[in-house]
Amino acid sequence: MPAYWIAHVTVTDEAAYGEYAKRATGAIQAHGGRFLARGGKHRQLEGRDHARNVVVEFPDLEAADRCYHSAEYQAALAFAKGASERDLVIVEGVPA
């Protein structure tokens, strides 16, 4: 079953976060990740609003987890820390 990264982000340093996004894209794609939503228009209906919302589909939960813990993604993530407030969860999809 596919799995999804769901991230809610408030960027506090555009330059550093841009570097994170550039580097993270390669790591995500290397693990079979595909962006479904990446900071487009949104409507906050409940909870805390973040200006940027991202959804990435992975082949399965293990691929999503391996990506997050990979050396390449962790190197990219270093640019996001201190440059954003983030919530990130991995959610397994439902059978088709």
C-alpha positions as CSV (number, residue, x, y, z in Angstrom):
1,M,0.0,0.0,0.0
2,P,1.3,3.5,-0.7
3,A,2.2,5.8,2.2
4,Y,2.2,9.5,2.4
5,W,4.3,12.2,4.1
6,I,2.0,15.0,5.2
7,A,3.9,18.1,6.2
8,H,2.6,21.4,7.5
9,V,5.2,24.1,7.5
10,T,5.7,27.7,8.4
11,V,8.9,29.0,6.8
12,T,10.9,31.5,8.9
13,D,14.0,31.7,6.7
14,E,13.2,31.6,2.9
15,A,16.8,31.2,1.7
16,A,17.7,28.3,4.0
17,Y,14.3,26.6,3.5
18,G,14.8,26.9,-0.3
19,E,18.1,25.1,0.0
20,Y,16.3,22.4,2.0
21,A,13.6,22.0,-0.6
22,K,16.2,21.8,-3.4
23,R,18.2,19.1,-1.6
24,A,15.2,17.2,-0.2
25,T,13.6,16.8,-3.7
26,G,16.4,14.5,-4.9
27,A,16.4,12.4,-1.7
28,I,12.6,12.0,-1.9
29,Q,12.6,11.1,-5.6
30,A,15.5,8.6,-5.0
31,H,13.2,6.7,-2.6
32,G,10.3,6.6,-5.0
33,G,8.5,9.7,-3.6
34,R,6.2,11.7,-5.8
35,F,4.8,15.1,-4.8
36,L,1.0,15.4,-4.8
37,A,0.8,18.8,-3.2
38,R,3.6,21.3,-2.6
39,G,2.6,24.6,-1.1
40,G,-0.5,25.4,-3.2
41,K,-3.6,27.2,-2.2
42,H,-5.3,25.8,0.9
43,R,-8.1,26.4,3.3
44,Q,-7.5,25.8,7.0
45,L,-10.6,24.3,8.5
46,E,-9.4,23.1,11.9
47,G,-6.2,23.4,13.9
48,R,-3.2,25.6,13.4
49,D,-2.7,27.1,10.0
50,H,0.7,26.7,8.2
51,A,1.4,28.6,5.1
52,R,2.9,25.6,3.3
53,N,1.4,22.1,3.1
54,V,3.1,19.2,1.4
55,V,1.9,15.7,0.5
56,V,4.3,13.2,-0.9
57,E,3.3,9.7,-2.0
58,F,5.8,6.8,-1.5
59,P,5.4,3.2,-2.7
60,D,5.0,1.9,0.9
61,L,5.5,2.8,4.5
62,E,9.0,1.4,4.6
63,A,10.1,3.5,1.6
64,A,8.8,6.6,3.3
65,D,10.5,5.8,6.5
66,R,13.8,4.9,4.8
67,C,13.7,8.2,2.9
68,Y,13.3,10.3,6.1
69,H,16.2,8.5,7.8
70,S,18.5,8.4,4.8
71,A,21.8,10.3,5.0
72,E,20.8,12.4,2.0
73,Y,17.5,13.6,3.4
74,Q,19.0,14.2,6.9
75,A,21.6,16.4,5.2
76,A,18.8,18.4,3.5
77,L,16.8,18.5,6.7
78,A,19.6,20.4,8.5
79,F,18.7,23.4,6.3
80,A,15.1,23.3,7.4
81,K,15.8,23.2,11.1
82,G,15.9,26.7,12.4
83,A,14.4,27.9,9.1
84,S,10.9,26.6,9.7
85,E,8.3,25.3,12.1
86,R,7.2,21.9,10.8
87,D,4.9,19.0,11.6
88,L,5.5,15.8,9.6
89,V,3.7,12.5,9.7
90,I,3.9,9.4,7.6
91,V,0.4,7.8,7.0
92,E,-0.2,4.5,5.3
93,G,-2.8,4.6,2.6
94,V,-5.9,2.4,2.3
95,P,-6.3,-0.5,-0.1
96,A,-7.7,0.4,-3.5
